[in-house]
PDB file of C-alpha atoms in Angstrom:
ATOM      1  CA  MET C   1     103.409  97.426 118.407  1.00 56.00           C
ATOM      2  CA  LYS C   2      99.867  98.677 118.348  1.00 76.00           C
ATOM      3  CA  ILE C   3      97.208  97.386 120.705  1.00 84.00           C
ATOM      4  CA  LYS C   4      94.969  96.263 117.811  1.00 85.00           C
ATOM      5  CA  GLN C   5      97.724  94.061 116.396  1.00 88.00           C
ATOM      6  CA  ILE C   6      98.132  92.392 119.776  1.00 90.00           C
ATOM      7  CA  ILE C   7      94.386  91.716 119.907  1.00 92.00           C
ATOM      8  CA  TYR C   8      94.441  90.201 116.412  1.00 92.00           C
ATOM      9  CA  PHE C   9      97.394  87.989 117.385  1.00 93.00           C
ATOM     10  CA  ILE C  10      95.487  86.846 120.474  1.00 94.00           C
ATOM     11  CA  LEU C  11      92.527  85.957 118.219  1.00 93.00           C
ATOM     12  CA  ILE C  12      94.798  83.764 116.102  1.00 94.00           C
ATOM     13  CA  ILE C  13      96.210  82.019 119.176  1.00 96.00           C
ATOM     14  CA  MET C  14      92.721  81.616 120.639  1.00 95.00           C
ATOM     15  CA  GLY C  15      91.511  80.022 117.400  1.00 94.00           C
ATOM     16  CA  ALA C  16      94.377  77.537 117.490  1.00 94.00           C
ATOM     17  CA  LEU C  17      93.631  76.681 121.124  1.00 94.00           C
ATOM     18  CA  ILE C  18      89.948  76.198 120.356  1.00 93.00           C
ATOM     19  CA  MET C  19      90.848  73.856 117.516  1.00 93.00           C
ATOM     20  CA  GLY C  20      93.201  71.901 119.765  1.00 93.00           C
ATOM     21  CA  TYR C  21      91.292  71.736 123.031  1.00 94.00           C
ATOM     22  CA  GLY C  22      87.725  72.423 121.878  1.00 89.00           C
ATOM     23  CA  PRO C  23      86.778  68.811 121.139  1.00 87.00           C
ATOM     24  CA  ARG C  24      87.043  68.098 124.866  1.00 91.00           C
ATOM     25  CA  PHE C  25      84.134  70.485 125.539  1.00 89.00           C
ATOM     26  CA  VAL C  26      81.997  70.501 122.355  1.00 90.00           C
ATOM     27  CA  LEU C  27      81.704  68.397 119.220  1.00 92.00           C
ATOM     28  CA  LYS C  28      84.889  68.221 117.158  1.00 92.00           C
ATOM     29  CA  GLU C  29      83.253  69.807 114.086  1.00 93.00           C
ATOM     30  CA  TYR C  30      82.021  72.823 116.055  1.00 94.00           C
ATOM     31  CA  ALA C  31      85.405  73.341 117.682  1.00 93.00           C
ATOM     32  CA  LEU C  32      87.185  73.196 114.328  1.00 94.00           C
ATOM     33  CA  ALA C  33      84.700  75.583 112.729  1.00 94.00           C
ATOM     34  CA  MET C  34      84.962  78.124 115.553  1.00 94.00           C
ATOM     35  CA  GLY C  35      88.765  77.847 115.554  1.00 94.00           C
ATOM     36  CA  VAL C  36      88.996  78.460 111.825  1.00 96.00           C
ATOM     37  CA  VAL C  37      86.706  81.494 112.122  1.00 96.00           C
ATOM     38  CA  PHE C  38      88.890  83.042 114.835  1.00 95.00           C
ATOM     39  CA  ILE C  39      92.111  82.303 112.937  1.00 95.00           C
ATOM     40  CA  MET C  40      90.811  83.681 109.643  1.00 96.00           C
ATOM     41  CA  PHE C  41      89.379  86.827 111.246  1.00 95.00           C
ATOM     42  CA  GLY C  42      92.635  87.489 113.089  1.00 94.00           C
ATOM     43  CA  ALA C  43      94.738  86.852 109.989  1.00 93.00           C
ATOM     44  CA  TYR C  44      92.530  89.087 107.834  1.00 93.00           C
ATOM     45  CA  LYS C  45      92.564  91.988 110.279  1.00 91.00           C
ATOM     46  CA  THR C  46      96.321  91.616 110.799  1.00 89.00           C
ATOM     47  CA  SER C  47      97.040  91.681 107.078  1.00 88.00           C
ATOM     48  CA  THR C  48      94.854  94.735 106.482  1.00 87.00           C
ATOM     49  CA  SER C  49      96.579  96.629 109.294  1.00 80.00           C
ATOM     50  CA  TRP C  50      99.975  96.228 107.537  1.00 76.00           C
ATOM     51  CA  LYS C  51      98.833  98.195 104.493  1.00 69.00           C
ATOM     52  CA  GLU C  52     100.518 101.573 104.012  1.00 65.00           C
ATOM     53  CA  PRO C  53      98.338 104.652 103.725  1.00 62.00           C
ATOM     54  CA  GLU C  54      97.597 105.575 100.105  1.00 66.00           C
ATOM     55  CA  GLU C  55      99.144 109.035 100.428  1.00 63.00           C
ATOM     56  CA  LYS C  56     102.587 107.608 101.202  1.00 60.00           C
ATOM     57  CA  SER C  57     102.463 105.053  98.394  1.00 59.00           C
ATOM     58  CA  LYS C  58     101.417 107.694  95.834  1.00 62.00           C
ATOM     59  CA  GLU C  59     104.434 109.872  96.658  1.00 60.00           C
ATOM     60  CA  LEU C  60     106.886 107.071  95.951  1.00 60.00           C
TER      61      LEU C  60
END
C-alpha cells in the first residue's frame, strides 16, 4: 500500500472522529462541516489514486 493512500485513509478517519467528538470542543455545526470536508477530501483523493494510467487502458 502506498503512503499517500494511508494518509487519505487517515483523513477519512479523522473526519469521522471530528464529526463524532468535535461538538464537545466547538459548535456542532462547525464540527460537522469540518468532518465532512475531511471525509470528502480523503474519499476524493483515494478514488482518484485508484485510476489506472491511460497508457495501460489504451492497450487493452
